[in-house]
Amino acid sequence: MTSLRRVTTALLAKSGLARLARAVLVRRGRFVLTLHGVARRRYAEIPVEAQPSFCRDELSQLLTWLGGRFRFLRPEEFFAGEGPGVLLTFDDGFASHAEVALPLLREHGAPAVFFVTTRHVEDPRDWLPATRRTAAAEPGTEIAHDLYDGMSRAQLREAAADPLVTVGSHTLHHPFLTRLDDAELVRELSSSKGYLEEATGATVDLFAYPTGDYDRRVAEAVRAAGYRAAFAEDPRGVGLPSYEIPRVGLYSAESPYLSVKLSGLHRRPVCHGFSRKARRASSEM
Ligand SMILES: [Zn+2]
């Protein structure tokens, strides 16, 4: 965070304005929250920028903070328009989602969607090589495993079997989807879906765009590949609301940051449902 944003955040949080805004703006709305890896702990020997934004204690702090203010929603509740609440999503398929996040989700009774990049499951070391270099954490070390490795197939299966977890696709290779030709795009969308369905034995019909990169062609391809919904970061307004659901990325568990980020000032909450019936009702309003 820049220092100006830090000061603004602190002021908004301290003045109680963020809490007031949440009460007024969020009301029946919902937020979809994006998280990435969750390390077991902070590593003093590794540059901060090469570590995930959250470690175990910080995720625990976040879940406690959220639990005191929001209902944790299951995907079905989110799509039906129930709220106010939050839907948690974890991107990229890190081993830490199974090893560190899942036990905490169980403790807090918080459902989540794990958006898995399947290459990360097939080759746990082939991930974030530049960040690895910054950290100088060699593949195979305990630190590299904690910070970068993907979950194994067994972990993926075990996570999917937990009633709290829904597995969604985050492609095969985490590409910028708008840069792919049609054939590559279909492969990223369909093969990852097939892989995850085969590995988990469950239907996989939720999708998250890697780095939030999509356009109308990509969103239509996601729909054609059999997904019922897709999650973006900032919606680009391509006319397919179920395929550009906004998410709020969280990068700190500090209370002033959360208070402002989820006040409704930073990003308006989602206030309508996504089932056919709910969509009709909201368009008639
Ligand atoms: Zn990602």
Short mmCIF file of C-alpha atoms and ligand atoms in Angstrom, two decimals, residues 36 91-92 115 117 127 170 174 208-211 233 247, ligand 1:
data_model
loop_
_atom_site.label_atom_id
_atom_site.label_comp_id
_atom_site.label_asym_id
_atom_site.label_seq_id
_atom_site.Cartn_x
_atom_site.Cartn_y
_atom_site.Cartn_z
CA HIS A 36 -3.90 -17.02 -2.79
CA ASP A 91 -6.81 -19.30 -6.36
CA ASP A 92 -4.10 -21.39 -8.01
CA PHE A 115 -9.87 -22.53 -8.04
CA THR A 117 -4.64 -24.54 -11.96
CA TRP A 127 5.25 -22.42 -10.49
CA HIS A 170 -8.42 -21.88 -12.97
CA HIS A 174 -2.68 -19.97 -15.93
CA ALA A 208 -11.98 -18.02 -12.28
CA TYR A 209 -10.03 -16.04 -14.91
CA PRO A 210 -6.25 -16.13 -14.28
CA THR A 211 -5.10 -12.57 -13.46
CA GLU A 233 -11.53 -9.26 -10.55
CA ARG A 247 -14.17 -10.34 -6.56
ZN ZN B 1 -4.29 -17.26 -10.40
#
